Amino acid sequence: MKNNHNISSSLDSRFNQTLNNVQGLLKGRSIPGKILLTRRTDPPEDPSLQEHSPSFGRSFSENDVGTSDRIDMSRECTSSFTSSCDLDILGVLIAYLLCTYGYAPPNSDRREGVLRRKRLEYLDCVAQFYDIPDTERSDDEINMLRQISVDCPRTVPDVTFFQQEQVQKSLERILYAWAIRHPASGYVQGINDLATPFLVVFLSEYLEGDIDNWSMDDLSPDKISDIEADCYWCLSKLLDGMQDHYTFAQPGIQRRV
């Protein structure tokens, strides 16, 4: 039991470092041979403002105590990737995020099947709740989607890649799918920023070089859907233990002060 606790602590520590490092990418750091983030000198102006799986309905998140501790710890990490990093480190990060976050099993024989099932579940959610006319949404859902659509262009505004319409649409689908399945909190501003590290890491498996030269047009619709699904499930796991930070009166935050 003690050994399992040590392993868990080690994984948490490694994840915190990983998340901090990936967030560092969005601030202009780079990994040699894979990604080079560039920043624009002038940030763009704010823009003006089938059958579905019955198991994929609106539902409350399962509480996973400890996730918020990981986030707090990640903010305390100060180290970043250096020029001595292995060129394949992002491939390792991808596998690590998928497995450590409980989204995909570490057993490679089972992983492909689980990923396929989870990705189909995400597509069902998008088809059932996002790809519908506003006449089928409640007023709260319409307002929530409108807020997400306003926030997406504001996400990492000084990195041109995130100003591409296709990127913003992917982010919009991920955030709306998460919010619709977590009605206790719904969408809260700032969650969009938590999704970006996952999006960068999973896209980096297919897009190389300077991130400002990346284009979603280089990816097939199926590949984009897979990347969105992976981001969605990792974001869900990240926020599972933090949902009460965003509900009325913010009890999760109150417990920590």
Coordinates of C-alpha atoms in Angstrom, one line a residue:
M1 CA 0.0 0.0 0.0
K2 CA 2.8 2.4 0.9
N3 CA 4.5 1.6 -2.4
N4 CA 1.3 2.4 -4.3
H5 CA 1.1 5.7 -2.4
N6 CA 4.7 6.6 -3.4
I7 CA 4.0 5.7 -7.0
S8 CA 0.9 7.9 -7.0
S9 CA 2.8 10.8 -5.4
S10 CA 5.5 10.4 -8.0
L11 CA 2.9 10.5 -10.8
D12 CA 1.3 13.6 -9.4
S13 CA 4.6 15.3 -9.1
R14 CA 5.5 14.4 -12.7
F15 CA 2.1 15.6 -13.9
N16 CA 2.4 18.9 -12.2
Q17 CA 5.8 19.4 -13.9
T18 CA 4.3 18.4 -17.2
L19 CA 1.4 20.7 -17.0
N20 CA 3.6 23.6 -16.0
N21 CA 6.0 23.0 -18.8
V22 CA 3.2 22.8 -21.4
Q23 CA 1.7 26.0 -20.1
G24 CA 5.2 27.4 -20.5
L25 CA 5.0 26.6 -24.2
L26 CA 2.1 29.0 -24.5
K27 CA 4.3 31.8 -23.0
G28 CA 6.9 31.6 -25.7
R29 CA 9.2 28.8 -24.7
S30 CA 10.1 26.1 -27.2
I31 CA 11.0 22.4 -27.6
P32 CA 13.9 22.1 -30.2
G33 CA 12.9 20.3 -33.4
K34 CA 9.2 20.2 -32.6
I35 CA 7.5 23.4 -31.6
L36 CA 8.6 27.0 -31.7
L37 CA 6.0 29.4 -30.3
T38 CA 6.2 33.0 -31.5
R39 CA 4.4 36.0 -30.0
R40 CA 2.9 38.8 -32.0
T41 CA 4.0 42.3 -31.0
D42 CA 0.4 43.6 -31.3
P43 CA -2.3 41.3 -30.0
P44 CA -5.4 41.4 -32.2
E45 CA -8.3 43.5 -31.2
D46 CA -11.1 41.8 -29.3
P47 CA -13.7 40.6 -31.8
S48 CA -17.2 42.0 -31.3
L49 CA -18.9 40.6 -29.2
Q50 CA -28.3 10.8 -36.1
E51 CA -28.9 8.7 -33.2
H52 CA -27.2 9.5 -30.0
S53 CA -25.9 7.4 -27.2
P54 CA -28.4 7.6 -24.3
S55 CA -25.6 7.1 -21.8
F56 CA -24.1 10.5 -22.8
G57 CA -26.5 12.9 -21.3
R58 CA -26.2 15.9 -19.0
S59 CA -24.6 14.7 -15.8
F60 CA -22.8 15.9 -12.7
S61 CA -19.1 15.3 -12.5
E62 CA -17.7 12.7 -10.2
N63 CA -15.6 14.3 -7.4
D64 CA -12.0 13.4 -7.5
V65 CA -10.4 14.8 -4.4
G66 CA -6.8 15.8 -5.0
T67 CA -7.0 17.3 -8.5
S68 CA -7.1 20.8 -7.2
D69 CA -4.0 20.1 -5.2
R70 CA -2.3 19.2 -8.4
I71 CA -3.2 22.5 -10.0
D72 CA -2.0 24.5 -6.9
M73 CA 1.3 22.6 -7.0
S74 CA 1.6 23.1 -10.8
R75 CA 1.5 26.9 -10.3
E76 CA 4.4 26.6 -7.9
C77 CA 6.6 24.8 -10.4
T78 CA 9.1 27.2 -12.0
S79 CA 11.3 25.1 -14.2
S80 CA 10.8 24.9 -18.0
F81 CA 11.9 22.9 -20.9
T82 CA 15.5 23.5 -22.0
S83 CA 17.5 23.0 -25.1
S84 CA 18.7 19.6 -23.7
C85 CA 15.2 18.1 -23.9
D86 CA 14.7 15.0 -25.9
L87 CA 13.2 15.7 -29.3
D88 CA 10.5 13.1 -28.8
I89 CA 9.4 14.5 -25.4
L90 CA 6.0 15.5 -26.7
G91 CA 5.3 12.0 -27.8
V92 CA 6.0 10.9 -24.3
L93 CA 3.8 13.7 -22.9
I94 CA 0.9 12.6 -25.1
A95 CA 1.1 9.0 -23.9
Y96 CA 1.6 10.2 -20.3
L97 CA -1.4 12.5 -20.3
L98 CA -3.7 9.9 -21.8
C99 CA -2.6 7.1 -19.4
T100 CA -2.0 9.1 -16.2
Y101 CA -5.3 10.9 -16.5
G102 CA -7.2 7.7 -16.5
Y103 CA -8.5 8.4 -20.1
A104 CA -6.6 5.5 -21.7
P105 CA -5.2 2.3 -20.0
P106 CA -1.4 1.9 -19.8
N107 CA -1.8 -1.5 -21.3
S108 CA -1.2 -1.0 -25.0
D109 CA -3.3 -4.0 -26.0
R110 CA -6.4 -2.3 -24.5
R111 CA -5.6 1.3 -25.2
E112 CA -6.7 1.5 -28.8
G113 CA -10.1 0.0 -28.0
V114 CA -10.7 2.4 -25.1
L115 CA -9.6 5.4 -27.1
R116 CA -11.9 4.5 -29.9
R117 CA -14.9 4.1 -27.5
K118 CA -14.2 7.4 -25.7
R119 CA -13.8 9.3 -28.9
L120 CA -17.1 8.0 -30.2
E121 CA -18.7 9.1 -26.9
Y122 CA -17.4 12.6 -27.4
L123 CA -18.7 12.6 -31.0
D124 CA -22.1 11.5 -29.6
C125 CA -22.1 14.4 -27.1
V126 CA -21.2 16.9 -29.8
A127 CA -23.9 15.6 -32.1
Q128 CA -26.5 15.5 -29.4
F129 CA -25.9 18.9 -27.8
Y130 CA -23.7 21.1 -30.0
D131 CA -24.8 20.3 -33.6
I132 CA -28.4 21.3 -33.0
P133 CA -30.3 24.5 -33.7
D134 CA -30.8 27.1 -31.0
T135 CA -34.5 26.3 -31.0
E136 CA -33.6 23.0 -29.3
R137 CA -31.5 24.7 -26.6
S138 CA -32.7 26.3 -23.3
D139 CA -32.1 30.0 -22.8
D140 CA -29.3 29.2 -20.3
E141 CA -27.6 26.9 -22.9
I142 CA -27.9 29.6 -25.6
N143 CA -26.3 32.2 -23.2
M144 CA -23.6 29.7 -22.2
L145 CA -22.7 28.9 -25.8
R146 CA -22.6 32.6 -26.6
Q147 CA -20.2 33.3 -23.8
I148 CA -17.9 30.5 -24.9
S149 CA -18.0 31.8 -28.5
V150 CA -16.9 35.2 -27.1
D151 CA -14.1 33.8 -25.0
C152 CA -12.6 31.5 -27.6
P153 CA -11.1 34.4 -29.7
R154 CA -9.7 35.8 -26.5
T155 CA -7.8 32.7 -25.7
V156 CA -4.0 33.1 -26.0
P157 CA -4.5 36.2 -28.2
D158 CA -0.8 36.8 -28.9
V159 CA -0.3 33.4 -30.6
T160 CA -1.7 33.7 -34.1
F161 CA -2.5 30.0 -34.4
F162 CA -5.3 30.4 -31.8
Q163 CA -6.9 33.1 -33.9
Q164 CA -7.7 30.6 -36.7
E165 CA -11.4 30.0 -37.0
Q166 CA -11.1 26.2 -37.0
V167 CA -9.0 26.2 -33.8
Q168 CA -11.6 28.4 -32.1
K169 CA -14.4 26.1 -33.3
S170 CA -12.6 23.1 -31.9
L171 CA -12.1 24.8 -28.6
E172 CA -15.8 25.9 -28.6
R173 CA -17.0 22.3 -29.1
I174 CA -14.7 21.0 -26.3
L175 CA -15.8 23.7 -23.8
Y176 CA -19.5 23.4 -24.6
A177 CA -19.4 19.6 -24.4
W178 CA -17.8 19.8 -21.0
A179 CA -20.2 22.5 -19.8
I180 CA -23.3 20.8 -20.9
R181 CA -22.3 17.7 -19.0
H182 CA -21.5 19.6 -15.8
P183 CA -24.6 21.7 -15.1
A184 CA -23.7 22.3 -11.5
S185 CA -21.1 24.9 -12.7
G186 CA -21.6 25.1 -16.4
Y187 CA -19.0 27.1 -18.3
V188 CA -16.9 29.5 -16.3
Q189 CA -14.5 32.0 -17.9
G190 CA -10.9 30.7 -17.5
I191 CA -11.7 27.1 -18.3
N192 CA -10.8 27.9 -21.9
D193 CA -7.2 28.6 -20.7
L194 CA -7.0 25.2 -19.0
A195 CA -7.9 23.5 -22.3
T196 CA -5.1 25.1 -24.4
P197 CA -2.1 23.1 -23.1
F198 CA -3.9 19.8 -23.9
L199 CA -4.8 21.1 -27.4
V200 CA -1.2 22.1 -28.1
V201 CA 0.3 18.8 -27.0
F202 CA -2.2 16.6 -28.9
L203 CA -1.9 18.8 -32.1
S204 CA 1.9 18.6 -31.9
E205 CA 1.8 14.9 -32.7
Y206 CA 0.8 15.9 -36.2
L207 CA 1.9 19.5 -36.7
E208 CA 5.6 20.5 -36.5
G209 CA 7.6 23.7 -36.6
D210 CA 6.6 27.2 -35.6
I211 CA 3.1 27.1 -34.1
D212 CA 2.2 30.2 -36.0
N213 CA 2.6 28.2 -39.2
W214 CA 0.3 25.4 -38.0
S215 CA -3.0 25.0 -39.8
M216 CA -5.9 22.8 -39.0
D217 CA -6.5 22.5 -42.7
D218 CA -3.6 20.1 -42.7
L219 CA -5.6 17.6 -40.6
S220 CA -8.5 15.4 -41.7
P221 CA -11.8 15.9 -40.0
D222 CA -11.5 12.5 -38.3
K223 CA -8.1 13.4 -36.9
I224 CA -9.4 16.8 -35.6
S225 CA -12.3 14.9 -33.9
D226 CA -9.8 12.5 -32.2
I227 CA -7.7 15.4 -30.9
E228 CA -10.8 17.3 -29.6
A229 CA -12.0 14.1 -27.8
D230 CA -8.6 13.6 -26.2
C231 CA -8.6 17.2 -25.0
Y232 CA -12.1 16.9 -23.8
W233 CA -11.5 13.8 -21.6
C234 CA -8.2 15.1 -20.2
L235 CA -9.9 18.5 -19.4
S236 CA -12.7 16.6 -17.7
K237 CA -10.3 14.6 -15.6
L238 CA -8.4 17.8 -14.7
L239 CA -11.6 19.5 -13.5
D240 CA -13.3 16.5 -11.8
G241 CA -12.0 17.5 -8.4
M242 CA -12.5 21.2 -8.9
Q243 CA -16.1 21.7 -10.0
D244 CA -17.1 23.1 -6.6
H245 CA -14.6 25.9 -7.2
Y246 CA -17.0 27.2 -9.8
T247 CA -20.4 26.5 -8.3
F248 CA -22.5 29.0 -6.3
A249 CA -20.6 30.4 -3.2
Q250 CA -17.5 28.5 -4.5
P251 CA -17.3 26.0 -1.5
G252 CA -14.2 24.4 -3.0
I253 CA -12.3 27.6 -2.7
Q254 CA -13.8 28.4 0.7
R255 CA -12.4 25.2 2.1
R256 CA -8.9 26.2 1.0
V257 CA -8.8 29.7 2.6

